[in-house]
Amino acid sequence: MESWIILGIGAVSIFSVIVYLFFMFFLPEWVGITGTVAKKAIESHVEKSDE
């Protein structure tokens, strides 16, 4: 019985890591990583200054 609990905890942990990696690659802004969409938004808000 105890081995099923340990196996379940391991399976949930591995599944959580796989889901996080999916979000990290395909939806980086959702997990706090600055992706290409965020970089384009930042660049569009930067003012050009002639020094």
mmCIF file of N, CA and C in Angstrom:
data_model
loop_
_atom_site.group_PDB
_atom_site.id
_atom_site.type_symbol
_atom_site.label_atom_id
_atom_site.label_comp_id
_atom_site.label_asym_id
_atom_site.label_seq_id
_atom_site.Cartn_x
_atom_site.Cartn_y
_atom_site.Cartn_z
ATOM 1 N N MET A 1 0.831 -1.198 0.000
ATOM 2 C CA MET A 1 0.000 0.000 0.000
ATOM 3 C C MET A 1 0.868 1.252 0.000
ATOM 4 N N GLU A 2 1.931 1.252 0.775
ATOM 5 C CA GLU A 2 2.781 2.439 0.854
ATOM 6 C C GLU A 2 3.524 2.691 -0.450
ATOM 7 N N SER A 3 3.825 1.622 -1.178
ATOM 8 C CA SER A 3 4.537 1.805 -2.446
ATOM 9 C C SER A 3 3.645 2.515 -3.473
ATOM 10 N N TRP A 4 2.318 2.320 -3.410
ATOM 11 C CA TRP A 4 1.416 3.014 -4.318
ATOM 12 C C TRP A 4 1.397 4.511 -4.049
ATOM 13 N N ILE A 5 1.500 4.879 -2.788
ATOM 14 C CA ILE A 5 1.523 6.308 -2.434
ATOM 15 C C ILE A 5 2.792 6.957 -2.968
ATOM 16 N N ILE A 6 3.917 6.291 -2.787
ATOM 17 C CA ILE A 6 5.193 6.824 -3.281
ATOM 18 C C ILE A 6 5.173 6.901 -4.807
ATOM 19 N N LEU A 7 4.642 5.882 -5.459
ATOM 20 C CA LEU A 7 4.527 5.884 -6.914
ATOM 21 C C LEU A 7 3.613 7.014 -7.391
ATOM 22 N N GLY A 8 2.520 7.246 -6.682
ATOM 23 C CA GLY A 8 1.607 8.329 -7.035
ATOM 24 C C GLY A 8 2.249 9.698 -6.894
ATOM 25 N N ILE A 9 2.999 9.887 -5.812
ATOM 26 C CA ILE A 9 3.690 11.164 -5.613
ATOM 27 C C ILE A 9 4.717 11.383 -6.715
ATOM 28 N N GLY A 10 5.435 10.341 -7.082
ATOM 29 C CA GLY A 10 6.421 10.443 -8.161
ATOM 30 C C GLY A 10 5.767 10.764 -9.495
ATOM 31 N N ALA A 11 4.634 10.109 -9.775
ATOM 32 C CA ALA A 11 3.936 10.344 -11.036
ATOM 33 C C ALA A 11 3.411 11.781 -11.115
ATOM 34 N N VAL A 12 2.852 12.271 -10.028
ATOM 35 C CA VAL A 12 2.354 13.654 -10.012
ATOM 36 C C VAL A 12 3.510 14.641 -10.180
ATOM 37 N N SER A 13 4.639 14.365 -9.548
ATOM 38 C CA SER A 13 5.800 15.246 -9.668
ATOM 39 C C SER A 13 6.317 15.284 -11.107
ATOM 40 N N ILE A 14 6.452 14.118 -11.725
ATOM 41 C CA ILE A 14 6.941 14.065 -13.107
ATOM 42 C C ILE A 14 5.955 14.747 -14.047
ATOM 43 N N PHE A 15 4.657 14.529 -13.851
ATOM 44 C CA PHE A 15 3.643 15.175 -14.672
ATOM 45 C C PHE A 15 3.709 16.700 -14.517
ATOM 46 N N SER A 16 3.921 17.174 -13.295
ATOM 47 C CA SER A 16 4.012 18.619 -13.057
ATOM 48 C C SER A 16 5.211 19.226 -13.778
ATOM 49 N N VAL A 17 6.334 18.532 -13.759
ATOM 50 C CA VAL A 17 7.530 19.024 -14.450
ATOM 51 C C VAL A 17 7.296 19.060 -15.956
ATOM 52 N N ILE A 18 6.643 18.045 -16.499
ATOM 53 C CA ILE A 18 6.360 18.016 -17.936
ATOM 54 C C ILE A 18 5.434 19.169 -18.328
ATOM 55 N N VAL A 19 4.416 19.427 -17.528
ATOM 56 C CA VAL A 19 3.499 20.543 -17.807
ATOM 57 C C VAL A 19 4.241 21.876 -17.727
ATOM 58 N N TYR A 20 5.118 22.038 -16.729
ATOM 59 C CA TYR A 20 5.881 23.281 -16.609
ATOM 60 C C TYR A 20 6.796 23.464 -17.819
ATOM 61 N N LEU A 21 7.460 22.404 -18.264
ATOM 62 C CA LEU A 21 8.328 22.509 -19.438
ATOM 63 C C LEU A 21 7.524 22.873 -20.681
ATOM 64 N N PHE A 22 6.304 22.326 -20.807
ATOM 65 C CA PHE A 22 5.440 22.683 -21.926
ATOM 66 C C PHE A 22 5.152 24.186 -21.915
ATOM 67 N N PHE A 23 4.747 24.702 -20.750
ATOM 68 C CA PHE A 23 4.474 26.139 -20.653
ATOM 69 C C PHE A 23 5.741 26.958 -20.878
ATOM 70 N N MET A 24 6.874 26.467 -20.417
ATOM 71 C CA MET A 24 8.131 27.192 -20.557
ATOM 72 C C MET A 24 8.492 27.374 -22.030
ATOM 73 N N PHE A 25 8.239 26.378 -22.865
ATOM 74 C CA PHE A 25 8.601 26.473 -24.266
ATOM 75 C C PHE A 25 7.532 27.155 -25.117
ATOM 76 N N PHE A 26 6.260 26.877 -24.852
ATOM 77 C CA PHE A 26 5.208 27.365 -25.726
ATOM 78 C C PHE A 26 4.493 28.615 -25.213
ATOM 79 N N LEU A 27 4.421 28.828 -23.903
ATOM 80 C CA LEU A 27 3.773 30.010 -23.321
ATOM 81 C C LEU A 27 4.659 30.584 -22.212
ATOM 82 N N PRO A 28 5.835 31.101 -22.559
ATOM 83 C CA PRO A 28 6.790 31.517 -21.520
ATOM 84 C C PRO A 28 6.294 32.656 -20.632
ATOM 85 N N GLU A 29 5.457 33.546 -21.178
ATOM 86 C CA GLU A 29 4.973 34.660 -20.364
ATOM 87 C C GLU A 29 4.093 34.176 -19.214
ATOM 88 N N TRP A 30 3.461 33.022 -19.359
ATOM 89 C CA TRP A 30 2.582 32.501 -18.321
ATOM 90 C C TRP A 30 3.355 32.050 -17.094
ATOM 91 N N VAL A 31 4.624 31.709 -17.252
ATOM 92 C CA VAL A 31 5.417 31.223 -16.114
ATOM 93 C C VAL A 31 6.506 32.209 -15.723
ATOM 94 N N GLY A 32 6.418 33.451 -16.204
ATOM 95 C CA GLY A 32 7.333 34.492 -15.764
ATOM 96 C C GLY A 32 8.614 34.590 -16.549
ATOM 97 N N ILE A 33 8.654 34.004 -17.733
ATOM 98 C CA ILE A 33 9.845 34.087 -18.577
ATOM 99 C C ILE A 33 9.559 35.096 -19.673
ATOM 100 N N THR A 34 10.492 35.985 -19.933
ATOM 101 C CA THR A 34 10.298 36.994 -20.961
ATOM 102 C C THR A 34 10.480 36.338 -22.322
ATOM 103 N N GLY A 35 9.397 36.170 -23.027
ATOM 104 C CA GLY A 35 9.421 35.551 -24.340
ATOM 105 C C GLY A 35 9.500 36.583 -25.444
ATOM 106 N N THR A 36 9.342 36.131 -26.665
ATOM 107 C CA THR A 36 9.463 37.027 -27.813
ATOM 108 C C THR A 36 8.354 38.072 -27.839
ATOM 109 N N VAL A 37 7.154 37.713 -27.411
ATOM 110 C CA VAL A 37 6.044 38.668 -27.398
ATOM 111 C C VAL A 37 6.337 39.800 -26.416
ATOM 112 N N ALA A 38 6.823 39.450 -25.234
ATOM 113 C CA ALA A 38 7.140 40.470 -24.233
ATOM 114 C C ALA A 38 8.308 41.341 -24.684
ATOM 115 N N LYS A 39 9.299 40.749 -25.317
ATOM 116 C CA LYS A 39 10.445 41.536 -25.796
ATOM 117 C C LYS A 39 10.019 42.538 -26.864
ATOM 118 N N LYS A 40 9.113 42.123 -27.754
ATOM 119 C CA LYS A 40 8.611 43.049 -28.777
ATOM 120 C C LYS A 40 7.818 44.178 -28.127
ATOM 121 N N ALA A 41 7.041 43.879 -27.098
ATOM 122 C CA ALA A 41 6.272 44.913 -26.406
ATOM 123 C C ALA A 41 7.198 45.890 -25.695
ATOM 124 N N ILE A 42 8.250 45.392 -25.088
ATOM 125 C CA ILE A 42 9.212 46.263 -24.408
ATOM 126 C C ILE A 42 9.907 47.167 -25.415
ATOM 127 N N GLU A 43 10.331 46.601 -26.541
ATOM 128 C CA GLU A 43 11.020 47.405 -27.558
ATOM 129 C C GLU A 43 10.108 48.473 -28.146
ATOM 130 N N SER A 44 8.817 48.196 -28.256
ATOM 131 C CA SER A 44 7.908 49.186 -28.833
ATOM 132 C C SER A 44 7.653 50.350 -27.885
ATOM 133 N N HIS A 45 7.921 50.169 -26.592
ATOM 134 C CA HIS A 45 7.695 51.236 -25.628
ATOM 135 C C HIS A 45 8.949 52.021 -25.285
ATOM 136 N N VAL A 46 10.081 51.624 -25.820
ATOM 137 C CA VAL A 46 11.332 52.332 -25.537
ATOM 138 C C VAL A 46 11.385 53.584 -26.395
ATOM 139 N N GLU A 47 11.680 54.708 -25.719
ATOM 140 C CA GLU A 47 11.798 55.972 -26.470
ATOM 141 C C GLU A 47 13.193 56.085 -27.062
ATOM 142 N N LYS A 48 13.241 56.557 -28.277
ATOM 143 C CA LYS A 48 14.525 56.776 -28.943
ATOM 144 C C LYS A 48 15.039 58.144 -28.518
ATOM 145 N N SER A 49 16.270 58.182 -28.008
ATOM 146 C CA SER A 49 16.837 59.461 -27.592
ATOM 147 C C SER A 49 18.121 59.710 -28.410
ATOM 148 N N ASP A 50 18.262 60.925 -28.883
ATOM 149 C CA ASP A 50 19.446 61.327 -29.647
ATOM 150 C C ASP A 50 20.401 62.042 -28.719
ATOM 151 N N GLU A 51 21.452 61.352 -28.345
ATOM 152 C CA GLU A 51 22.444 61.967 -27.433
ATOM 153 C C GLU A 51 23.688 62.324 -28.175
#
